[in-house]
Amino acid sequence: MSAQPAPDREVPRARFRPPSVPQVDVHGFWGSRVDAVADKTADILYERCVEAGMLDQIDPDRPVPELRIPFMSMSPAAAADGKPLFTSGTVTTQMFWDSDLGKTIETAAYSLYRKPNPALEAKIDAVIDMYEKLQQPDGYLSSWYQRMQPGLRWTNLRDCHELYCAGHLIEGAVAYYQATGKRKLLDVMSRYADHIDSMFGPEPEKKKGYCGHEEIELALVKLARVTGNDRYMKLAKYFIDQRGQQPHYFDEEARARGSDPKNFHFKTYDYNQSHKPVREQDKVVGHAVRAMYLYSGMADIATEFGDDTLRVALDRLWDDLNSKSLYVTGGLGPSDKNEGFTSDYDLPNETAYAETCAAVALAFWANRMLGMGPNTRYADVMELALYNGSISGLSLDGSLFFYENPLESRGGHNRWKWHRCPCCPPNVGRMVASIGSYMYGVADGEIAVHLYGDADARLDIGGTEVRLKQQSRYPWDGAVGITVDLDKPTRFVLSLRIPGWCRKASLSVNGEAIDLAAVTADGYARIDREWKAGDTVSLDLELAVERLYAHPEVRPDAGRITLKRGPLVYCLEGIDNTVALNRIKVPGDTPFEARFEPDLLGGVVTLTAEAKDDSVAGWSGTLYRTEPPKSEPVPIKAVPYYAWDNREPGEMLVWLRGG
Amino acid sequence: MSAQPAPDREVPRARFRPPSVPQVDVHGFWGSRVDAVADKTADILYERCVEAGMLDQIDPDRPVPELRIPFMSMSPAAAADGKPLFTSGTVTTQMFWDSDLGKTIETAAYSLYRKPNPALEAKIDAVIDMYEKLQQPDGYLSSWYQRMQPGLRWTNLRDCHELYCAGHLIEGAVAYYQATGKRKLLDVMSRYADHIDSMFGPEPEKKKGYCGHEEIELALVKLARVTGNDRYMKLAKYFIDQRGQQPHYFDEEARARGSDPKNFHFKTYDYNQSHKPVREQDKVVGHAVRAMYLYSGMADIATEFGDDTLRVALDRLWDDLNSKSLYVTGGLGPSDKNEGFTSDYDLPNETAYAETCAAVALAFWANRMLGMGPNTRYADVMELALYNGSISGLSLDGSLFFYENPLESRGGHNRWKWHRCPCCPPNVGRMVASIGSYMYGVADGEIAVHLYGDADARLDIGGTEVRLKQQSRYPWDGAVGITVDLDKPTRFVLSLRIPGWCRKASLSVNGEAIDLAAVTADGYARIDREWKAGDTVSLDLELAVERLYAHPEVRPDAGRITLKRGPLVYCLEGIDNTVALNRIKVPGDTPFEARFEPDLLGGVVTLTAEAKDDSVAGWSGTLYRTEPPKSEPVPIKAVPYYAWDNREPGEMLVWLRGG
């Protein structure tokens, strides 16, 4: 971390890097989520990949499978039609399967660290052996282009996910190395990265391209960090810098294929954020996951290179997303047409696409914005996405998945076993299983605590191991205790996040109160002292039940409120309530009781109140009338949004009618 | 009209029949709508039919056109994609084109009566000549089965609109005969009806079928009435009686084709209302237009045969529609999936399908329920559909068309030149051009006035011509004057509708007040007297601005109101208002001013008020916050729903946030 920057970059400020997953053991709220992934999801992901026929595609010892259903003909809407995937005749071949295996390997890696699982480890090792065997002598590695469409490599970066697949396999390789110490896939992917580096770059003989689906950028940063090979970092920066430059690579590439560049299914390069150079972009546009992955890569490069031109662009994009296009759940991308953004304030609730992957990827981006220094403006959103719109994508037991995460349902939206386009299940799996790495950021002389919750961390500050033991029932309770343990007294800054949603917080060190106003910057209380073993920090965050209102231009939320307590957004479910949810009105002065219910949904705090019901009494046989419905008292109960649809199917509503 | 009923039927009550179009000259509100159809729509319909290639299909002297895009592959959604229809390569052949020509002939017929148009008349005559020439010696007549798919006639009544097409040509023939006195098409279609009668019926050698798309039933009733041929009436009754009987005709027919009956695109016979015998049906289901056409035919048969078993079923279906599935605009059929009904209270506003044809067909049904006697329960709904959700389908100048009639729009829903499935344009055209026939009902000894407005009617009551001159600015003003003219004093009942929405009405005859309570039954004031020339009736209906609330189970309307004045439903349009429409809140005590604006939208009464705006002040950069938006006064203006989208495109909203 104290290594000199490369000659072509300056580092004008502290760079914060997340700890690796093995450095943080989580318990409590996140511990049970991680256990669900380790106990169930990781195995399920592998098995579903096998059932989908992925191994038939990557294993060079098997016959090349039949090519079924070309990618472009398969709309996301068709993929999400809820039909069982694995009935005979419906199995499809996908050009992005390497990415699904990459994310499956990554999820398995974190899960193996969490809980040994020799059977799963052997299976993953076998997959890695297949990839090793598949890799060409020049380092190239793509099961699609080697086996399904040979001879076409590097001819359609715009549509075909070639570098995207490489990126996910790289992330899988890094995770597997960190969790198990096994280097095989890391070495394979380093060779492939070397090959990519030999194909793309500013040198005249190299291609000037980049991937239509961003991902390789952030993956190369991870690879650079774990291998120390700065060429990967520079290559990541090249892909970022080159995106959207003229002449447009996707135009030229299409012409080289003999295609008209205008013959692009998604019509505009907004779709893949190559409509203009990244530093000139000022609106979040196009496919939401692609956008978030791009901004994640940009944030990494801004951090690593101290690149303020990127930082300025990122802050513009951040403001745009957060002030106009983000669901209150941290979901994003309202439309199924482009799996992405539409127009300002267009946030429909029942038809929200809000893909699980997009909220996961927003957590990635926010986490990487924290690389440039602690700031609760980013951490608040990271926490929002983590606790709500991303983990809603995974059932409590780790076995079922949402692709879309609407904010209203009549009861027909339920988690599925799998998706034909199976990006979301391993994405939420790997995010949950690596949650420990989101909790902290470490820079020279500073440790930032971004998230609270029961956890044991072993962090490295200038070569000294700092062991932080957090004890907290967060997010159910706002009391957080942190015990510091280290071998010799060491001076460093411990920065503790005071969430933006918190109206009242108190902090003490070794029982001595700290004046928060005096030490807080960018929403982090910075305690700069020589820490010694046994030092204790007590932080108390008030968790009030808040009612949130949406900007008046958000059409479907007009006159409505949503309930939030701490980082958790709440919803009503039909099963907990006695009347149809849109009949319920919550007057402005309604008091809510927050109560922990240990036996409900794995243990959650529920919010209960007496609200008003638009009674159907007197309406029999009448559809419209001049008298308003009578208002009757009705008890209501809200549960955390992430936990909905874990009981029998029924209605769900996030935005309640206000009073 | 005084002809004896056929031996197999009893007529226990008065049967009311509508006057023919030439019997009623309309002026005022409807006069300008009829003129728009006569001046523009009628010609446009013919020209669009020609451009679509329909004449190439029906003219036996032309080469058989290429068969393009089979019907079943063309979803309504694809048809409604807003793309220009008549660019090269997109012209399709449709198996229901005879129906579009039938409705075009019908619209032309009424228009020719309204305004002579020799050029159009010559074109229609030429079309009729083609049909005459096309007709087979046995009477059969289908351009699809004779020219496009020869050899397959009567093999797929379920899907292929064969009898439906016959029905629309019959209606066109009846109208053309009534308006022009020309019998050629009437004779052609009588021969075809004779052929159909020889093919279908209870006799062992005949087919036991009926059409997948109802229409032939009500058409045969019209044909029977105009020709006096009772066989057509009995055949209509047969089709009604046979529908949904077991063994199911569509099952048997599919097997006869070598198909599995389960291989039905719409899965369930609910779609075409053949899921059970009609007398057992108790819920409106399936394709909305089909349902309304069926119920129209049932009402005709219930009227003509005095069949109370049908009447009971019809009243059940009427209650079901009106208490659970009807938009406040008289639109119906919320879903584009089946162009029809879904579940109780499922009435989404922005995505409402509410096909123009369905509201037109609801007017047909309601009108035919009045055949069994005046009852404002039916007339209110007829009036609602006529003034709102049907004529919204036609631009004020008669040149552009809606297929869907949503109750909310962000500005992107605009009328089109045509549709690939062009059912709606001629349907609304013929309905508007024949509006006079909806205004009255005539029975032995009774004339019922169902609708008010400037009009001159020449009705026949027991062989005496009764001339009624209505003078009224209705629907803008509730004052109605009726002057009676007839050659000799005649006793009959004049029944005047007191609309269900009217809170205050007064009535006088020759200046003498009538006690409404004493003479009103089923919402009609019955004036039984000897009428003489010069008698005057004055009716004053209070037109108050009403706010309507929806049943609490209608999710999207919860907490919302809609404005109605007399028969007209109002909406806000962006062009008349200063803020986004969902920001507007209308407190319960808001007074509205109703004012006639002669230069707006052809002259309409607007409703203006000072409402409340959820101000965006203080929201810059903020998407969610704990403080509600500030409420600021804002002037609002509402216009009649039917007239929306006749200026520059913009937002529209029917259900406003209540206070």
Short mmCIF file of C-alpha atoms in Angstrom, two decimals, chain A residues 319 321-329 343 345-348 350-351 408-410 503 546-560 579-583 585 613-616 619-629 651-653 655 657 659, chain B residues 319 321-329 343 345-348 350-351 408-410 503 546-560 579-583 585 613-616 619-629 651-653 655 657 659:
data_model
loop_
_atom_site.label_atom_id
_atom_site.label_comp_id
_atom_site.label_asym_id
_atom_site.label_seq_id
_atom_site.Cartn_x
_atom_site.Cartn_y
_atom_site.Cartn_z
CA ASP A 319 -26.13 13.10 -8.26
CA LEU A 321 -28.95 8.78 -10.16
CA ASN A 322 -29.66 9.74 -6.58
CA SER A 323 -31.78 12.77 -7.33
CA LYS A 324 -33.83 11.41 -10.23
CA SER A 325 -33.66 7.69 -10.91
CA LEU A 326 -33.21 5.58 -7.78
CA TYR A 327 -35.98 3.61 -6.16
CA VAL A 328 -36.32 4.13 -2.42
CA THR A 329 -35.26 0.49 -2.04
CA SER A 343 -36.52 9.35 -18.04
CA TYR A 345 -38.52 10.47 -12.07
CA ASP A 346 -39.88 7.49 -14.03
CA LEU A 347 -40.15 5.05 -11.15
CA PRO A 348 -43.21 2.83 -11.60
CA GLU A 350 -45.65 -2.55 -9.86
CA THR A 351 -43.82 -2.79 -13.17
CA GLU A 408 -45.83 -3.32 -5.45
CA SER A 409 -47.34 -6.69 -6.25
CA ARG A 410 -50.79 -8.14 -6.48
CA ARG A 503 -31.07 12.02 13.59
CA GLU A 546 -39.29 7.58 9.41
CA ARG A 547 -41.91 8.25 6.79
CA LEU A 548 -40.40 9.22 3.47
CA TYR A 549 -42.01 11.26 0.73
CA ALA A 550 -40.94 11.14 -2.90
CA HIS A 551 -40.20 14.10 -5.14
CA PRO A 552 -43.54 15.42 -6.45
CA GLU A 553 -42.59 14.53 -10.02
CA VAL A 554 -42.52 10.80 -9.21
CA ARG A 555 -46.00 10.09 -10.56
CA PRO A 556 -46.89 6.82 -8.82
CA ASP A 557 -45.69 7.98 -5.40
CA ALA A 558 -47.74 11.19 -5.30
CA GLY A 559 -49.60 11.39 -2.01
CA ARG A 560 -47.84 8.29 -0.73
CA VAL A 579 -57.62 -5.63 3.94
CA ALA A 580 -56.37 -5.03 0.41
CA LEU A 581 -53.25 -2.92 0.80
CA ASN A 582 -54.30 0.03 -1.34
CA ARG A 583 -57.34 0.51 0.84
CA LYS A 585 -54.24 5.07 4.42
CA ASP A 613 -59.19 1.59 5.86
CA ASP A 614 -61.35 2.75 2.97
CA SER A 615 -64.17 0.46 3.94
CA VAL A 616 -66.09 -1.48 1.33
CA TRP A 619 -70.29 -0.50 -1.81
CA SER A 620 -71.94 -3.77 -2.74
CA GLY A 621 -72.97 -3.63 -6.38
CA THR A 622 -71.48 -0.15 -6.77
CA LEU A 623 -68.33 0.63 -8.68
CA TYR A 624 -68.44 4.45 -8.64
CA ARG A 625 -70.33 6.83 -6.42
CA THR A 626 -70.31 10.43 -5.30
CA GLU A 627 -69.80 9.64 -1.62
CA PRO A 628 -66.24 8.83 -0.53
CA PRO A 629 -65.68 5.47 1.15
CA GLU A 651 -50.00 -8.62 -2.13
CA MET A 652 -47.06 -6.34 -1.31
CA LEU A 653 -46.86 -2.57 -1.18
CA TRP A 655 -45.54 3.14 -1.08
CA ARG A 657 -51.25 6.07 0.84
CA GLY A 659 -52.75 10.94 5.22
CA ASP B 319 -74.48 -6.29 -12.86
CA LEU B 321 -69.75 -5.62 -15.60
CA ASN B 322 -71.16 -2.53 -13.98
CA SER B 323 -70.20 -3.37 -10.44
CA LYS B 324 -66.71 -4.77 -11.05
CA SER B 325 -65.19 -4.26 -14.48
CA LEU B 326 -66.23 -1.01 -16.15
CA TYR B 327 -64.01 2.02 -16.39
CA VAL B 328 -65.63 5.28 -15.31
CA THR B 329 -65.36 6.37 -18.94
CA SER B 343 -60.21 -10.02 -12.59
CA TYR B 345 -61.70 -4.41 -9.94
CA ASP B 346 -58.63 -4.71 -12.16
CA LEU B 347 -58.86 -1.32 -13.84
CA PRO B 348 -55.37 0.07 -14.43
CA GLU B 350 -52.25 4.15 -17.80
CA THR B 351 -52.12 0.66 -19.28
CA GLU B 408 -53.83 8.35 -17.86
CA SER B 409 -51.05 9.23 -20.23
CA ARG B 410 -47.61 10.73 -19.93
CA ARG B 503 -80.03 15.05 -8.75
CA GLU B 546 -69.87 15.69 -9.43
CA ARG B 547 -66.80 14.09 -7.96
CA LEU B 548 -66.84 10.33 -8.23
CA TYR B 549 -65.02 7.86 -6.03
CA ALA B 550 -64.18 4.32 -7.07
CA HIS B 551 -64.81 1.16 -5.10
CA PRO B 552 -61.98 0.79 -2.55
CA GLU B 553 -60.78 -2.41 -4.22
CA VAL B 554 -59.88 -0.56 -7.44
CA ARG B 555 -56.17 -0.28 -6.63
CA PRO B 556 -55.08 2.59 -8.88
CA ASP B 557 -58.03 4.81 -7.99
CA ALA B 558 -57.58 4.64 -4.22
CA GLY B 559 -57.65 8.13 -2.77
CA ARG B 560 -58.55 9.59 -6.14
CA VAL B 579 -47.75 21.57 -13.28
CA ALA B 580 -47.36 17.84 -13.76
CA LEU B 581 -50.83 16.39 -13.31
CA ASN B 582 -50.05 13.96 -10.50
CA ARG B 583 -48.76 16.84 -8.41
CA LYS B 585 -54.56 17.45 -5.37
CA ASP B 613 -49.96 21.58 -5.99
CA ASP B 614 -47.30 19.45 -4.33
CA SER B 615 -44.62 22.03 -4.93
CA VAL B 616 -41.16 21.03 -6.08
CA TRP B 619 -36.67 19.48 -3.68
CA SER B 620 -33.73 20.30 -5.93
CA GLY B 621 -31.27 17.42 -5.80
CA THR B 622 -33.56 15.45 -3.46
CA LEU B 623 -35.51 12.39 -4.45
CA TYR B 624 -36.80 11.27 -1.03
CA ARG B 625 -37.15 13.15 2.21
CA THR B 626 -38.97 13.01 5.52
CA GLU B 627 -40.80 16.31 5.05
CA PRO B 628 -43.88 16.25 2.84
CA PRO B 629 -43.91 18.57 -0.17
CA GLU B 651 -50.06 14.42 -20.18
CA MET B 652 -53.63 13.38 -19.43
CA LEU B 653 -55.24 12.24 -16.19
CA TRP B 655 -58.40 10.08 -11.76
CA ARG B 657 -55.69 12.91 -6.32
CA GLY B 659 -58.22 15.78 -0.81
#
